Short mmCIF file of C-alpha atoms and ligand atoms in Angstrom, two decimals:
data_model
loop_
_atom_site.label_atom_id
_atom_site.label_comp_id
_atom_site.label_asym_id
_atom_site.label_seq_id
_atom_site.Cartn_x
_atom_site.Cartn_y
_atom_site.Cartn_z
CA UNK A 1 97.05 148.02 286.58
CA UNK A 2 94.95 149.06 289.54
CA UNK A 3 96.57 151.53 291.79
CA UNK A 4 96.76 149.77 295.16
CA UNK A 5 97.11 151.62 298.38
CA UNK A 6 98.40 148.71 300.49
CA UNK A 7 98.74 145.63 298.20
CA UNK A 8 100.79 143.76 300.76
CA UNK A 9 97.65 143.78 302.95
CA UNK A 10 94.78 144.00 300.49
CA UNK A 11 96.13 141.19 298.28
CA UNK A 12 97.56 139.01 301.12
CA UNK A 13 97.09 135.23 301.03
CA UNK A 14 94.20 133.66 302.96
CA UNK A 15 96.79 132.08 305.30
CA UNK A 16 98.24 135.46 306.07
CA UNK A 17 94.86 137.07 306.64
CA UNK A 18 93.83 134.26 308.94
CA UNK A 19 97.11 134.55 310.90
CA UNK A 20 96.49 138.27 311.41
CA UNK A 21 92.92 137.66 312.43
CA UNK A 22 93.84 134.85 314.91
CA UNK A 23 96.43 136.97 316.65
CA UNK A 24 94.36 140.17 316.74
CA UNK A 25 91.16 138.47 317.87
CA UNK A 26 92.93 136.90 320.88
CA UNK A 27 94.44 140.30 321.78
CA UNK A 28 91.11 142.10 321.45
CA UNK A 29 89.22 139.57 323.56
CA UNK A 30 91.87 139.92 326.30
CA UNK A 31 91.67 143.73 325.97
CA UNK A 32 87.90 143.91 326.46
CA UNK A 33 87.76 141.25 329.15
CA UNK A 34 90.33 143.15 331.18
CA UNK A 35 89.05 146.66 330.57
CA UNK A 36 85.28 146.56 329.99
CA UNK A 37 83.18 145.15 332.86
CA UNK A 38 80.15 145.06 330.50
CA UNK A 39 81.95 142.58 328.22
CA UNK A 40 83.36 140.60 331.16
CA UNK A 41 79.80 140.12 332.43
CA UNK A 42 78.52 139.07 329.00
CA UNK A 43 81.32 136.51 328.71
CA UNK A 44 80.82 135.22 332.23
CA UNK A 45 77.13 134.78 331.54
CA UNK A 46 78.16 132.49 328.68
CA UNK A 47 80.71 130.72 330.86
CA UNK A 48 83.75 131.66 328.82
CA UNK A 49 87.06 133.35 329.60
CA UNK A 50 89.72 134.74 327.18
CA UNK A 51 91.52 131.38 327.39
CA UNK A 52 88.65 129.81 325.47
CA UNK A 53 89.46 132.01 322.47
CA UNK A 54 92.61 130.78 320.76
CA UNK A 55 91.77 131.58 317.10
CA UNK A 56 88.95 132.67 314.82
CA UNK A 57 87.61 129.08 314.98
CA UNK A 58 86.50 129.99 318.52
CA UNK A 59 84.67 133.15 317.46
CA UNK A 60 81.24 131.46 317.61
CA UNK A 61 81.69 130.90 321.35
CA UNK A 62 81.55 134.64 322.01
CA UNK A 63 78.24 136.40 322.77
CA UNK A 64 76.70 138.77 320.21
CA UNK A 65 76.43 142.42 320.99
CA UNK A 66 73.56 144.59 319.72
CA UNK A 67 72.57 148.19 319.38
CA UNK A 68 70.53 147.73 322.54
CA UNK A 69 73.75 146.89 324.46
CA UNK A 70 75.30 150.06 323.12
CA UNK A 71 72.28 152.04 324.29
CA UNK A 72 72.27 150.38 327.68
CA UNK A 73 75.97 151.09 328.15
CA UNK A 74 75.64 154.72 326.95
CA UNK A 75 77.76 156.77 327.11
CA UNK A 76 80.96 155.31 328.63
CA UNK A 77 80.02 151.73 329.44
CA UNK A 78 81.89 150.06 326.55
CA UNK A 79 84.94 152.25 326.61
CA UNK A 80 88.02 150.06 326.66
CA UNK A 81 90.71 152.72 327.25
CA UNK A 82 90.98 155.57 329.77
CA UNK A 83 89.02 158.57 328.58
CA UNK A 84 92.21 160.64 328.55
CA UNK A 85 93.51 158.43 325.72
CA UNK A 86 90.53 159.25 323.51
CA UNK A 87 90.68 162.18 321.09
CA UNK A 88 87.31 162.05 319.29
CA UNK A 89 83.75 160.84 319.33
CA UNK A 90 81.37 160.29 316.41
CA UNK A 91 77.75 159.51 316.75
CA UNK A 92 74.75 158.13 314.90
CA UNK A 93 71.84 160.36 314.07
CA UNK A 94 69.76 158.69 316.82
CA UNK A 95 66.31 159.37 315.40
CA UNK A 96 64.97 156.54 317.55
CA UNK A 97 66.09 155.92 321.10
CA UNK A 98 69.39 157.01 322.51
CA UNK A 99 72.21 158.02 320.27
CA UNK A 100 75.11 155.63 319.86
CA UNK A 101 78.45 157.26 320.63
CA UNK A 102 81.73 155.72 319.40
CA UNK A 103 85.12 156.72 320.82
CA UNK A 104 88.45 156.91 319.05
CA UNK A 105 92.07 157.13 320.14
CA UNK A 106 94.49 158.73 317.66
CA UNK A 107 95.48 155.16 316.61
CA UNK A 108 91.79 154.34 315.93
CA UNK A 109 91.41 157.43 313.73
CA UNK A 110 94.56 156.55 311.80
CA UNK A 111 93.32 153.08 311.03
CA UNK A 112 89.87 154.36 310.08
CA UNK A 113 91.37 156.92 307.70
CA UNK A 114 93.62 154.19 306.21
CA UNK A 115 90.46 152.23 305.38
CA UNK A 116 88.91 155.34 303.71
CA UNK A 117 92.15 155.97 301.81
CA UNK A 118 91.97 152.41 300.46
CA UNK A 119 88.42 153.11 299.25
CA UNK A 120 89.49 156.32 297.49
CA UNK A 121 92.46 154.56 295.81
CA UNK A 122 90.21 151.71 294.75
CA UNK A 123 88.08 154.30 292.98
CA UNK A 124 91.19 155.46 291.12
CA UNK A 125 92.12 158.27 293.44
CA UNK A 126 95.68 159.63 293.50
CA UNK A 127 97.40 162.70 294.93
CA UNK A 128 96.47 164.50 291.72
CA UNK A 129 92.77 164.29 292.44
CA UNK A 130 90.47 166.95 293.83
CA UNK A 131 88.20 165.12 296.30
CA UNK A 132 84.87 166.85 296.88
CA UNK A 133 83.41 165.65 300.18
CA UNK A 134 79.76 166.53 300.68
CA UNK A 135 78.89 163.98 303.26
CA UNK A 136 77.91 165.79 306.47
CA UNK A 137 80.72 166.78 308.83
CA UNK A 138 80.32 166.87 312.59
CA UNK A 139 78.99 163.91 314.53
CA UNK A 140 78.20 161.95 311.31
CA UNK A 141 81.17 159.79 310.28
CA UNK A 142 80.78 160.38 306.50
CA UNK A 143 82.51 163.75 306.19
CA UNK A 144 85.39 163.24 308.70
CA UNK A 145 86.12 159.69 307.40
CA UNK A 146 86.41 160.51 303.71
CA UNK A 147 88.19 163.78 304.56
CA UNK A 148 90.85 161.91 306.51
CA UNK A 149 91.18 159.25 303.82
CA UNK A 150 91.62 161.85 301.12
CA UNK A 151 94.40 163.54 303.13
CA UNK A 152 96.15 160.19 303.41
CA UNK A 153 96.00 159.68 299.63
CA UNK A 154 97.44 163.21 299.32
CA UNK A 155 94.56 164.52 297.25
CA UNK A 156 93.34 168.12 297.45
CA UNK A 157 90.35 167.80 299.76
CA UNK A 158 87.32 170.07 299.57
CA UNK A 159 85.50 169.81 302.97
CA UNK A 160 82.20 170.95 301.52
CA UNK A 161 79.84 169.16 303.96
CA UNK A 162 76.23 168.75 302.88
CA UNK A 163 73.75 171.29 301.58
CA UNK A 164 73.91 174.47 299.53
CA UNK A 165 73.70 172.82 296.13
CA UNK A 166 74.50 176.04 294.24
CA UNK A 167 77.80 176.35 296.06
CA UNK A 168 78.58 172.66 295.63
CA UNK A 169 78.22 172.98 291.87
CA UNK A 170 80.13 176.22 291.68
CA UNK A 171 83.13 174.78 293.57
CA UNK A 172 82.91 171.62 291.47
CA UNK A 173 83.21 173.72 288.30
CA UNK A 174 85.73 176.29 289.61
CA UNK A 175 88.11 173.89 291.35
CA UNK A 176 87.72 170.97 288.95
CA UNK A 177 86.59 168.35 291.48
CA UNK A 178 87.38 164.85 290.17
CA UNK A 179 86.01 162.58 292.89
CA UNK A 180 82.64 163.16 294.49
CA UNK A 181 81.87 161.68 297.90
CA UNK A 182 78.25 161.88 299.17
CA UNK A 183 75.14 159.83 299.68
CA UNK A 184 73.76 158.31 296.46
CA UNK A 185 70.52 160.21 296.89
CA UNK A 186 72.38 163.51 297.05
CA UNK A 187 74.54 162.45 294.09
CA UNK A 188 71.34 161.87 292.11
CA UNK A 189 70.07 165.29 293.09
CA UNK A 190 73.37 166.96 292.20
CA UNK A 191 73.38 165.12 288.87
CA UNK A 192 69.85 166.31 288.18
CA UNK A 193 70.73 169.89 289.12
CA UNK A 194 73.90 169.87 286.96
CA UNK A 195 71.94 168.55 283.94
CA UNK A 196 69.22 171.16 284.39
CA UNK A 197 71.76 173.95 284.34
CA UNK A 198 73.43 172.47 281.28
CA UNK A 199 76.76 172.33 283.11
CA UNK A 200 77.79 168.74 282.29
CA UNK A 201 80.69 169.98 280.12
CA UNK A 202 82.13 172.08 282.94
CA UNK A 203 82.26 169.16 285.37
CA UNK A 204 85.56 167.21 285.54
CA UNK A 205 84.34 164.42 287.81
CA UNK A 206 85.64 160.92 286.99
CA UNK A 207 84.42 158.96 289.99
CA UNK A 208 81.95 158.98 292.88
CA UNK A 209 82.18 157.20 296.24
CA UNK A 210 78.61 156.85 297.38
CA UNK A 211 77.27 155.07 300.45
CA UNK A 212 75.65 155.41 303.90
CA UNK A 213 72.29 154.27 302.52
CA UNK A 214 70.84 151.64 300.24
CA UNK A 215 70.93 152.25 296.47
CA UNK A 216 70.24 150.05 293.53
CA UNK A 217 72.15 149.15 290.41
CA UNK A 218 69.58 151.15 288.42
CA UNK A 219 70.38 154.24 290.49
CA UNK A 220 74.08 153.63 289.92
CA UNK A 221 73.59 153.54 286.14
CA UNK A 222 71.46 156.68 286.27
CA UNK A 223 74.09 158.69 288.18
CA UNK A 224 76.94 157.28 286.06
CA UNK A 225 75.21 158.34 282.86
CA UNK A 226 74.26 161.79 283.97
CA UNK A 227 77.67 162.68 285.46
CA UNK A 228 79.86 160.59 283.11
CA UNK A 229 81.58 158.93 286.04
CA UNK A 230 82.20 155.53 287.54
CA UNK A 231 80.22 155.23 290.78
CA UNK A 232 81.64 153.12 293.64
CA UNK A 233 79.80 151.89 296.66
CA UNK A 234 81.24 152.33 300.18
CA UNK A 235 79.86 150.82 303.37
CA UNK A 236 80.38 151.33 307.05
CA UNK A 237 78.72 152.13 310.32
CA UNK A 238 79.52 154.42 313.21
CA UNK A 239 79.73 151.58 315.72
CA UNK A 240 82.48 149.82 313.72
CA UNK A 241 84.39 153.09 312.90
CA UNK A 242 82.47 154.71 310.02
CA UNK A 243 82.77 154.59 306.21
CA UNK A 244 85.45 152.32 304.81
CA UNK A 245 84.62 149.08 306.64
CA UNK A 246 84.19 147.85 303.07
CA UNK A 247 84.41 149.42 299.61
CA UNK A 248 84.07 148.63 295.94
CA UNK A 249 86.94 148.12 293.51
CA UNK A 250 86.72 148.61 289.74
CA UNK A 251 84.96 145.25 289.34
CA UNK A 252 81.91 146.82 291.01
CA UNK A 253 80.69 143.38 292.16
CA UNK A 254 80.53 143.77 295.88
CA UNK A 255 82.60 145.53 298.55
CA UNK A 256 85.90 144.21 299.94
CA UNK A 257 85.82 144.15 303.72
CA UNK A 258 89.05 145.32 305.32
CA UNK A 259 89.75 141.96 306.91
CA UNK A 260 92.96 143.04 308.61
CA UNK A 261 90.70 145.20 310.83
CA UNK A 262 87.34 143.49 310.88
CA UNK A 263 86.18 139.90 310.94
CA UNK A 264 82.84 139.43 309.12
CA UNK A 265 80.26 136.72 309.71
CA UNK A 266 76.79 136.25 308.25
CA UNK A 267 74.23 134.73 310.58
CA UNK A 268 70.65 133.58 310.49
CA UNK A 269 68.97 136.56 312.23
CA UNK A 270 66.45 134.27 313.96
CA UNK A 271 68.72 131.54 315.30
CA UNK A 272 72.13 133.25 315.41
CA UNK A 273 73.62 130.30 313.49
CA UNK A 274 76.64 131.21 311.29
CA UNK A 275 75.85 130.74 307.59
CA UNK A 276 78.26 129.65 304.85
CA UNK A 277 79.52 131.84 301.95
CA UNK A 278 76.74 132.60 299.48
CA UNK A 279 73.88 132.47 301.98
CA UNK A 280 71.88 135.55 302.77
CA UNK A 281 71.77 136.67 306.39
CA UNK A 282 72.63 139.37 308.95
CA UNK A 283 76.12 140.79 308.82
CA UNK A 284 78.08 140.60 312.12
CA UNK A 285 81.38 142.35 312.69
CA UNK A 286 84.23 141.93 315.15
CA UNK A 287 86.76 144.73 315.19
CA UNK A 288 90.26 143.43 315.86
CA UNK A 289 92.50 146.47 315.85
CA UNK A 290 90.56 149.13 317.74
CA UNK A 291 91.68 150.46 321.11
CA UNK A 292 88.93 152.67 322.47
CA UNK A 293 85.73 151.07 321.24
CA UNK A 294 86.28 147.52 320.05
CA UNK A 295 83.10 145.57 319.35
CA UNK A 296 82.87 141.81 319.33
CA UNK A 297 80.25 140.08 317.16
CA UNK A 298 78.25 143.23 316.64
CA UNK A 299 74.94 142.55 314.91
CA UNK A 300 74.59 145.21 312.23
CA UNK A 301 71.01 144.31 311.19
CA UNK A 302 72.18 144.66 307.57
CA UNK A 303 71.22 141.75 305.38
CA UNK A 304 73.80 140.59 302.82
CA UNK A 305 75.81 137.75 301.36
CA UNK A 306 79.60 137.18 301.66
CA UNK A 307 81.79 135.79 298.90
CA UNK A 308 85.41 134.64 298.91
CA UNK A 309 85.47 134.27 295.11
CA UNK A 310 88.60 135.54 293.38
CA UNK A 311 88.26 139.17 292.36
CA UNK A 312 89.78 140.41 289.06
CA UNK A 313 91.22 143.42 290.89
CA UNK A 314 93.63 141.16 292.77
CA UNK A 315 92.35 141.99 296.25
CA UNK A 316 91.81 138.91 298.41
CA UNK A 317 89.64 140.38 301.16
CA UNK A 318 86.17 138.86 301.35
CA UNK A 319 83.44 140.74 299.49
CA UNK A 320 79.95 141.58 300.76
CA UNK A 321 77.02 142.34 298.50
CA UNK A 322 75.26 145.64 298.84
CA UNK A 323 73.09 145.42 301.91
CA UNK A 324 69.70 144.12 300.64
CA UNK A 325 67.85 146.01 303.31
CA UNK A 326 68.02 145.89 307.07
CA UNK A 327 66.41 143.22 309.12
CA UNK A 328 64.89 146.04 311.19
CA UNK A 329 64.12 148.43 308.30
CA UNK A 330 62.33 145.79 306.34
CA UNK A 331 58.66 146.72 306.17
CA UNK A 332 56.07 144.14 306.85
CA UNK A 333 52.95 145.18 304.95
CA UNK A 334 49.94 142.93 305.09
CA UNK A 335 52.29 140.27 306.41
CA UNK A 336 54.57 140.51 303.40
CA UNK A 337 58.24 141.52 303.63
CA UNK A 338 58.79 144.67 301.57
CA UNK A 339 62.22 146.18 300.97
CA UNK A 340 62.29 149.77 299.70
CA UNK A 341 65.01 148.67 297.24
CA UNK A 342 62.47 146.44 295.45
CA UNK A 343 60.26 149.45 294.85
CA UNK A 344 63.18 151.51 293.71
CA UNK A 345 64.17 148.88 291.17
CA UNK A 346 60.66 148.90 289.65
CA UNK A 347 60.69 152.69 289.37
CA UNK A 348 64.14 153.22 287.96
CA UNK A 349 63.71 150.39 285.44
CA UNK A 350 60.82 152.37 283.99
CA UNK A 351 62.62 155.67 283.66
CA UNK A 352 61.32 157.38 286.80
CA UNK A 353 63.77 159.49 288.80
CA UNK A 354 64.99 158.19 292.15
CA UNK A 355 62.65 160.59 293.94
CA UNK A 356 59.94 158.65 295.65
CA UNK A 357 58.38 158.17 299.05
CA UNK A 358 56.78 155.08 300.57
CA UNK A 359 53.94 155.74 303.00
CA UNK A 360 52.51 152.94 305.09
CA UNK A 361 49.44 153.48 307.19
CA UNK A 362 46.59 151.50 308.70
CA UNK A 363 42.96 151.85 307.72
CA UNK A 364 40.11 149.68 309.02
CA UNK A 365 42.65 147.34 310.65
CA UNK A 366 44.38 146.74 307.38
CA UNK A 367 47.76 147.99 306.13
CA UNK A 368 47.78 150.50 303.30
CA UNK A 369 50.89 150.94 301.09
CA UNK A 370 51.15 154.11 299.08
CA UNK A 371 54.01 155.07 296.76
CA UNK A 372 54.48 158.69 295.71
CA UNK A 373 56.56 158.94 292.59
CA UNK A 374 57.91 162.05 290.93
CA UNK A 375 57.46 162.34 287.20
CA UNK A 376 60.14 163.67 284.89
CA UNK A 377 59.26 167.05 283.28
CA UNK A 378 58.49 165.15 279.98
CA UNK A 379 56.06 162.82 281.73
CA UNK A 380 54.48 165.78 283.53
CA UNK A 381 53.40 167.34 280.24
CA UNK A 382 51.60 164.13 279.23
CA UNK A 383 47.79 164.21 278.93
CA UNK A 384 45.89 163.15 282.06
CA UNK A 385 44.83 159.87 280.52
CA UNK A 386 48.49 158.95 279.95
CA UNK A 387 49.31 159.75 283.57
CA UNK A 388 46.53 157.42 284.71
CA UNK A 389 47.86 154.74 282.37
CA UNK A 390 51.31 155.17 283.84
CA UNK A 391 49.97 154.80 287.38
CA UNK A 392 48.16 151.62 286.38
CA UNK A 393 51.30 150.21 284.80
CA UNK A 394 53.27 150.90 288.00
CA UNK A 395 50.60 149.33 290.19
CA UNK A 396 50.85 146.15 288.11
CA UNK A 397 54.67 146.12 288.16
CA UNK A 398 54.75 146.64 291.93
CA UNK A 399 52.19 143.89 292.40
CA UNK A 400 54.40 141.56 290.38
CA UNK A 401 57.51 142.50 292.41
CA UNK A 402 56.01 142.60 295.90
CA UNK A 403 53.00 140.38 295.67
CA UNK A 404 50.72 143.01 297.17
CA UNK A 405 48.70 145.98 295.96
CA UNK A 406 50.21 149.46 296.35
CA UNK A 407 48.46 152.73 295.59
CA UNK A 408 50.60 154.75 293.23
CA UNK A 409 50.40 158.53 292.93
CA UNK A 410 52.47 160.26 290.30
CA UNK A 411 53.34 163.76 291.47
CA UNK A 412 54.81 166.85 289.76
CA UNK A 413 58.60 167.16 289.38
CA UNK A 414 60.39 168.55 292.45
CA UNK A 415 57.51 168.04 294.89
CA UNK A 416 59.19 165.38 297.04
CA UNK A 417 61.61 167.04 299.50
CA UNK A 418 65.23 166.46 298.59
CA UNK A 419 67.70 165.25 301.18
CA UNK A 420 71.24 166.46 301.51
CA UNK A 421 72.23 163.47 303.65
CA UNK A 422 70.49 160.13 303.90
CA UNK A 423 67.15 160.19 302.03
CA UNK A 424 63.90 159.73 303.96
CA UNK A 425 62.19 157.12 301.76
CA UNK A 426 59.80 155.54 304.17
CA UNK A 427 57.13 157.11 306.34
CA UNK A 428 55.52 154.44 308.50
CA UNK A 429 52.50 156.03 310.11
CA UNK A 430 51.49 152.78 311.80
CA UNK A 431 53.97 153.50 314.59
CA UNK A 432 51.81 156.43 315.62
CA UNK A 433 48.80 154.30 316.51
O1 DLL B 501 76.36 155.69 307.25
C1 DLL B 501 78.72 155.42 307.61
C2 DLL B 501 78.99 155.78 306.19
C3 DLL B 501 79.24 157.09 305.84
C4 DLL B 501 79.08 154.80 305.22
C5 DLL B 501 79.51 157.43 304.53
C6 DLL B 501 79.37 155.10 303.90
C7 DLL B 501 79.57 156.43 303.57
P1 DLL B 501 75.74 155.20 310.12
O2 DLL B 501 75.11 156.56 310.06
O3 DLL B 501 76.07 154.67 311.49
O4 DLL B 501 77.12 155.18 309.38
O5 DLL B 501 74.78 154.19 309.39
C8 DLL B 501 75.16 152.87 309.25
O6 DLL B 501 73.91 152.78 307.14
O7 DLL B 501 74.28 149.81 309.12
C9 DLL B 501 73.66 150.45 306.83
O8 DLL B 501 72.35 150.10 307.20
C10 DLL B 501 73.65 151.80 306.13
N1 DLL B 501 74.69 151.88 305.10
C11 DLL B 501 75.95 152.34 305.20
N2 DLL B 501 76.60 152.22 304.03
C12 DLL B 501 75.70 151.63 303.16
C13 DLL B 501 75.75 151.25 301.79
C14 DLL B 501 77.29 155.45 308.03
N3 DLL B 501 76.84 151.44 301.04
C15 DLL B 501 74.10 152.12 308.40
N4 DLL B 501 74.65 150.64 301.26
C16 DLL B 501 74.49 150.73 308.05
C17 DLL B 501 73.55 150.44 302.02
C18 DLL B 501 74.53 151.40 303.86
N5 DLL B 501 73.42 150.81 303.30
#
């Protein structure tokens, strides 16, 4: 039997979930209309008042909100409670444009940590576990979220933060860590480092909770095999609270969205039209239990599919697929849509490690796509002619997957810089022109 954290909520009937969502949506709309002039203006521009929103059937009447709104309203413009009621902020890394800052009351933190606790329990976590958290701490939500969730479960929590791989492995061995929480790219690097040191037998890990960036099924299998664990996906975003918006159960077929806290929609990113279950589109969230920073119809830019199909785990909350890329991260090369995950699938299917970099540039008014791929030590010792044959094989496979030509360069093991947080997979030099 799966070990549920809150079965009365996670396995509730559809009628019950809808009743919660109806009531909480109405309250949240009233809350933001009353307390956030920015929202009131947006609603007035659309000619609606809170009275127009009586249930989730009216959700489509509400305006969308985007990252640009969050930037425009930075830092306090979307705050829905007095600042004195807030106890924490978290923030996105903000590599482009202004950072996004999210505010939390103590109630908001509690609910967020509940969501993370559900994710840990869904991965088999109990109070007997040693939860090794090497997501970054600080402004990034990964560390604090999983840390708080682990406390709620009652597990021994190792607040390792990211970096210092030697120390990570030493603590893992000495303290017998059983659940690893980090980005999948760092998990792959840790797995590689543990195998190189021949320490697999000293590792007691049974599960990993990996998210914050896109990763493929091939990468999951690779990490699972190397570390002898079951690897679970976890999804979330700073704007909507952080990790734990959705998480995988033992079925590993999509992530259950915590529907008692968030209403999910999938829309056509071009028209804004709401799409039915099973259709691919942009994920939109409405938070219905937050006090300080509730967001209504927030466009995540993540592309995925929703499914209400019955899950063998017994949970009834809707499932989302892994994000299949972001509508804004998608690369358009020579007019063709290219998702880094497609390239990763080709590489991992052929036994290459998940260490690669995609470089897009412009030469003579034409796009150039280059993929640097690290070889395994075995491949590296191959004769030069074999390396060239491998490159040729990858060029053909990428052409078949993407429909366009990519230059492939096989490079020596360990030459592509490792990330301790989210991996930097794409370098788009065209932005510099
Ligand atoms: O990455 C929150 C998080 C921390 C999630 C730890 C899971 C684990 P942000 O830095 O605001 O928040 O980035 C949010 O990361 O819109 C997605 O594009 C991407 N992302 C998050 N989880 C996944 C995942 C955190 N499991 C953005 N698979 C989101 C693919 C993910 N992409």
